[in-house]
């Protein structure tokens, strides 16, 4: 099976702009979780989508949003970008039920200038 | 919410020696504990996991132990090799939390020749 893919791999945006990141999970997986990775804060959970519904949400402002499509592909959107949003955004794919293993995509490196 | 502490933050061992990384969690409802290895510039890779109904699990040179009473779990790597050098993250998933993983802050393992 193909692994988790994310597009784009790199993005440079300016403050105030918005951005949309995409994640395609492993075939058959119905759950997609998004994480932000920064040197200072480590890996932090953003949200999880399962069967097109947000199942869980982390402690991020409302500027961070997401959605999932019927084919399980997921997108996350960040509006009104701030310098502090510069990070590696990782998505993780899983079946959504037992077993619980999550597999990460390569990430999207977002730089906000 | 769940809090995961990880120690040490850096660990240097000689090739062939053993390495141990320890994590503690706060939510007694947590029931799934994966470990990820992240090499520089790459995605986190699931290397082993353990569920709360199991005390120990081994996979070749790596093993994980769980003490539910003390809310501790540890990663053990034996006969370390240079290719084991990476950042290792522990994580915990709480029951009812969907697939949300709370991560430790990471351990930079360096295996020296």
PDB file of N, CA and C in Angstrom, chain A residues 3-4 31 33 35 37 43 45 48 55-58 88 90 94 96 99-106, chain B residues 31-32 36 38 41-46 49 51 57 89 93 96-105:
ATOM      1  N   UNK A   3       2.016   4.900   1.128  1.00  0.00           N
ATOM      2  CA  UNK A   3       2.007   5.522   2.442  1.00  0.00           C
ATOM      3  C   UNK A   3       1.200   6.797   2.450  1.00  0.00           C
ATOM      4  N   UNK A   4       1.294   7.516   3.550  1.00  0.00           N
ATOM      5  CA  UNK A   4       0.605   8.783   3.703  1.00  0.00           C
ATOM      6  C   UNK A   4       1.336   9.848   2.881  1.00  0.00           C
ATOM      7  N   UNK A  31      -9.277   7.626   9.451  1.00  0.00           N
ATOM      8  CA  UNK A  31      -8.954   8.680  10.407  1.00  0.00           C
ATOM      9  C   UNK A  31      -7.711   9.434   9.968  1.00  0.00           C
ATOM     10  N   UNK A  33      -5.324  12.565  11.526  1.00  0.00           N
ATOM     11  CA  UNK A  33      -5.021  13.516  12.605  1.00  0.00           C
ATOM     12  C   UNK A  33      -3.948  14.469  12.118  1.00  0.00           C
ATOM     13  N   UNK A  35      -0.937  17.307  13.280  1.00  0.00           N
ATOM     14  CA  UNK A  35      -0.053  17.722  14.356  1.00  0.00           C
ATOM     15  C   UNK A  35       0.840  18.853  13.857  1.00  0.00           C
ATOM     16  N   UNK A  37       4.554  20.505  14.516  1.00  0.00           N
ATOM     17  CA  UNK A  37       5.842  20.228  15.149  1.00  0.00           C
ATOM     18  C   UNK A  37       6.742  21.450  15.067  1.00  0.00           C
ATOM     19  N   UNK A  43       5.658  18.152  19.368  1.00  0.00           N
ATOM     20  CA  UNK A  43       4.534  17.680  18.552  1.00  0.00           C
ATOM     21  C   UNK A  43       3.240  17.971  19.290  1.00  0.00           C
ATOM     22  N   UNK A  45      -1.044  18.190  19.030  1.00  0.00           N
ATOM     23  CA  UNK A  45      -2.238  17.746  18.325  1.00  0.00           C
ATOM     24  C   UNK A  45      -3.109  18.924  17.932  1.00  0.00           C
ATOM     25  N   UNK A  48      -8.517  15.834  14.771  1.00  0.00           N
ATOM     26  CA  UNK A  48      -8.669  14.541  14.121  1.00  0.00           C
ATOM     27  C   UNK A  48     -10.003  14.503  13.380  1.00  0.00           C
ATOM     28  N   UNK A  55     -13.480  14.601  15.216  1.00  0.00           N
ATOM     29  CA  UNK A  55     -13.715  13.765  16.389  1.00  0.00           C
ATOM     30  C   UNK A  55     -13.044  14.327  17.638  1.00  0.00           C
ATOM     31  N   UNK A  56     -12.025  15.154  17.405  1.00  0.00           N
ATOM     32  CA  UNK A  56     -11.285  15.672  18.535  1.00  0.00           C
ATOM     33  C   UNK A  56     -10.560  16.932  18.101  1.00  0.00           C
ATOM     34  N   UNK A  57     -10.321  17.830  19.026  1.00  0.00           N
ATOM     35  CA  UNK A  57      -9.675  19.089  18.693  1.00  0.00           C
ATOM     36  C   UNK A  57      -8.694  19.456  19.786  1.00  0.00           C
ATOM     37  N   UNK A  58      -7.540  19.955  19.390  1.00  0.00           N
ATOM     38  CA  UNK A  58      -6.535  20.409  20.341  1.00  0.00           C
ATOM     39  C   UNK A  58      -6.737  21.868  20.709  1.00  0.00           C
ATOM     40  N   UNK A  88       6.477  22.537  11.042  1.00  0.00           N
ATOM     41  CA  UNK A  88       6.250  21.363  10.210  1.00  0.00           C
ATOM     42  C   UNK A  88       4.862  20.836  10.573  1.00  0.00           C
ATOM     43  N   UNK A  90       2.294  17.910  10.255  1.00  0.00           N
ATOM     44  CA  UNK A  90       2.272  16.474   9.967  1.00  0.00           C
ATOM     45  C   UNK A  90       0.853  15.953  10.058  1.00  0.00           C
ATOM     46  N   UNK A  94      -4.798   6.578  10.272  1.00  0.00           N
ATOM     47  CA  UNK A  94      -5.045   5.328  10.981  1.00  0.00           C
ATOM     48  C   UNK A  94      -6.415   4.793  10.571  1.00  0.00           C
ATOM     49  N   UNK A  96      -8.750   4.269  12.524  1.00  0.00           N
ATOM     50  CA  UNK A  96      -9.751   5.006  13.277  1.00  0.00           C
ATOM     51  C   UNK A  96     -10.391   4.174  14.357  1.00  0.00           C
ATOM     52  N   UNK A  99      -6.975  -1.804  15.239  1.00  0.00           N
ATOM     53  CA  UNK A  99      -5.795  -1.351  15.979  1.00  0.00           C
ATOM     54  C   UNK A  99      -5.586   0.157  15.876  1.00  0.00           C
ATOM     55  N   UNK A 100      -4.758   0.665  16.750  1.00  0.00           N
ATOM     56  CA  UNK A 100      -4.684   2.098  16.949  1.00  0.00           C
ATOM     57  C   UNK A 100      -3.491   2.761  16.283  1.00  0.00           C
ATOM     58  N   UNK A 101      -2.685   2.004  15.572  1.00  0.00           N
ATOM     59  CA  UNK A 101      -1.459   2.562  15.020  1.00  0.00           C
ATOM     60  C   UNK A 101      -1.733   3.742  14.102  1.00  0.00           C
ATOM     61  N   UNK A 102      -0.898   4.787  14.266  1.00  0.00           N
ATOM     62  CA  UNK A 102      -0.962   5.956  13.401  1.00  0.00           C
ATOM     63  C   UNK A 102       0.342   6.059  12.617  1.00  0.00           C
ATOM     64  N   UNK A 103       0.208   6.365  11.342  1.00  0.00           N
ATOM     65  CA  UNK A 103       1.374   6.472  10.459  1.00  0.00           C
ATOM     66  C   UNK A 103       1.424   7.889   9.898  1.00  0.00           C
ATOM     67  N   UNK A 104       2.607   8.476  10.022  1.00  0.00           N
ATOM     68  CA  UNK A 104       2.756   9.869   9.645  1.00  0.00           C
ATOM     69  C   UNK A 104       3.123  10.048   8.176  1.00  0.00           C
ATOM     70  N   UNK A 105       2.672  11.177   7.637  1.00  0.00           N
ATOM     71  CA  UNK A 105       3.127  11.612   6.330  1.00  0.00           C
ATOM     72  C   UNK A 105       4.444  12.358   6.469  1.00  0.00           C
ATOM     73  N   UNK A 106       5.019  12.793   5.335  1.00  0.00           N
ATOM     74  CA  UNK A 106       6.318  13.464   5.372  1.00  0.00           C
ATOM     75  C   UNK A 106       6.252  14.889   5.902  1.00  0.00           C
TER      76      UNK A 106
ATOM     77  N   UNK B  31      -4.569   4.349  27.435  1.00  0.00           N
ATOM     78  CA  UNK B  31      -4.554   2.903  27.213  1.00  0.00           C
ATOM     79  C   UNK B  31      -3.677   2.462  26.047  1.00  0.00           C
ATOM     80  N   UNK B  32      -2.988   3.398  25.420  1.00  0.00           N
ATOM     81  CA  UNK B  32      -2.173   3.045  24.260  1.00  0.00           C
ATOM     82  C   UNK B  32      -0.945   3.948  24.243  1.00  0.00           C
ATOM     83  N   UNK B  36       7.867   6.629  18.657  1.00  0.00           N
ATOM     84  CA  UNK B  36       8.229   7.014  17.306  1.00  0.00           C
ATOM     85  C   UNK B  36       9.706   7.397  17.245  1.00  0.00           C
ATOM     86  N   UNK B  38      12.347   9.585  14.879  1.00  0.00           N
ATOM     87  CA  UNK B  38      12.383  10.591  13.835  1.00  0.00           C
ATOM     88  C   UNK B  38      13.828  10.950  13.511  1.00  0.00           C
ATOM     89  N   UNK B  41      15.055  15.479   9.332  1.00  0.00           N
ATOM     90  CA  UNK B  41      14.407  15.786   8.061  1.00  0.00           C
ATOM     91  C   UNK B  41      13.404  14.753   7.587  1.00  0.00           C
ATOM     92  N   UNK B  42      13.102  13.774   8.445  1.00  0.00           N
ATOM     93  CA  UNK B  42      12.169  12.732   8.026  1.00  0.00           C
ATOM     94  C   UNK B  42      10.933  12.700   8.919  1.00  0.00           C
ATOM     95  N   UNK B  43       9.979  11.895   8.505  1.00  0.00           N
ATOM     96  CA  UNK B  43       8.745  11.791   9.267  1.00  0.00           C
ATOM     97  C   UNK B  43       8.940  10.924  10.506  1.00  0.00           C
ATOM     98  N   UNK B  44       8.137  11.117  11.555  1.00  0.00           N
ATOM     99  CA  UNK B  44       8.173  10.182  12.686  1.00  0.00           C
ATOM    100  C   UNK B  44       7.740   8.798  12.215  1.00  0.00           C
ATOM    101  N   UNK B  45       8.478   7.796  12.647  1.00  0.00           N
ATOM    102  CA  UNK B  45       8.218   6.424  12.245  1.00  0.00           C
ATOM    103  C   UNK B  45       7.838   5.610  13.475  1.00  0.00           C
ATOM    104  N   UNK B  46       6.697   4.944  13.429  1.00  0.00           N
ATOM    105  CA  UNK B  46       6.259   4.103  14.534  1.00  0.00           C
ATOM    106  C   UNK B  46       7.193   2.901  14.646  1.00  0.00           C
ATOM    107  N   UNK B  49       4.777  -0.246  19.982  1.00  0.00           N
ATOM    108  CA  UNK B  49       3.712   0.315  20.804  1.00  0.00           C
ATOM    109  C   UNK B  49       3.272  -0.725  21.826  1.00  0.00           C
ATOM    110  N   UNK B  51      -0.151  -1.687  24.616  1.00  0.00           N
ATOM    111  CA  UNK B  51      -1.479  -1.371  25.125  1.00  0.00           C
ATOM    112  C   UNK B  51      -1.519  -1.598  26.621  1.00  0.00           C
ATOM    113  N   UNK B  57       6.576  -5.614  25.778  1.00  0.00           N
ATOM    114  CA  UNK B  57       6.532  -6.058  24.389  1.00  0.00           C
ATOM    115  C   UNK B  57       7.906  -5.907  23.783  1.00  0.00           C
ATOM    116  N   UNK B  89      10.359   9.767  20.328  1.00  0.00           N
ATOM    117  CA  UNK B  89       9.218  10.368  21.019  1.00  0.00           C
ATOM    118  C   UNK B  89       8.337   9.279  21.604  1.00  0.00           C
ATOM    119  N   UNK B  93      -2.276   7.808  24.479  1.00  0.00           N
ATOM    120  CA  UNK B  93      -3.623   8.048  23.985  1.00  0.00           C
ATOM    121  C   UNK B  93      -4.592   7.709  25.108  1.00  0.00           C
ATOM    122  N   UNK B  96     -11.367   7.327  24.995  1.00  0.00           N
ATOM    123  CA  UNK B  96     -12.370   8.353  24.726  1.00  0.00           C
ATOM    124  C   UNK B  96     -11.818   9.573  24.038  1.00  0.00           C
ATOM    125  N   UNK B  97     -10.533   9.550  23.762  1.00  0.00           N
ATOM    126  CA  UNK B  97      -9.902  10.713  23.133  1.00  0.00           C
ATOM    127  C   UNK B  97      -9.742  10.564  21.642  1.00  0.00           C
ATOM    128  N   UNK B  98     -10.503   9.656  21.038  1.00  0.00           N
ATOM    129  CA  UNK B  98     -10.326   9.414  19.622  1.00  0.00           C
ATOM    130  C   UNK B  98      -8.916   8.927  19.396  1.00  0.00           C
ATOM    131  N   UNK B  99      -8.254   9.464  18.408  1.00  0.00           N
ATOM    132  CA  UNK B  99      -6.885   9.077  18.125  1.00  0.00           C
ATOM    133  C   UNK B  99      -5.881  10.116  18.579  1.00  0.00           C
ATOM    134  N   UNK B 100      -6.305  11.035  19.425  1.00  0.00           N
ATOM    135  CA  UNK B 100      -5.396  12.076  19.878  1.00  0.00           C
ATOM    136  C   UNK B 100      -4.237  11.483  20.646  1.00  0.00           C
ATOM    137  N   UNK B 101      -3.034  11.784  20.191  1.00  0.00           N
ATOM    138  CA  UNK B 101      -1.823  11.385  20.893  1.00  0.00           C
ATOM    139  C   UNK B 101      -1.215  12.608  21.564  1.00  0.00           C
ATOM    140  N   UNK B 102      -0.827  12.442  22.819  1.00  0.00           N
ATOM    141  CA  UNK B 102      -0.065  13.468  23.523  1.00  0.00           C
ATOM    142  C   UNK B 102       1.375  12.993  23.562  1.00  0.00           C
ATOM    143  N   UNK B 103       2.281  13.817  23.049  1.00  0.00           N
ATOM    144  CA  UNK B 103       3.666  13.408  22.891  1.00  0.00           C
ATOM    145  C   UNK B 103       4.565  13.934  24.009  1.00  0.00           C
ATOM    146  N   UNK B 104       5.603  13.172  24.309  1.00  0.00           N
ATOM    147  CA  UNK B 104       6.685  13.676  25.126  1.00  0.00           C
ATOM    148  C   UNK B 104       7.535  14.625  24.304  1.00  0.00           C
ATOM    149  N   UNK B 105       8.512  15.234  24.959  1.00  0.00           N
ATOM    150  CA  UNK B 105       9.307  16.278  24.316  1.00  0.00           C
ATOM    151  C   UNK B 105      10.471  15.745  23.491  1.00  0.00           C
TER     152      UNK B 105
END
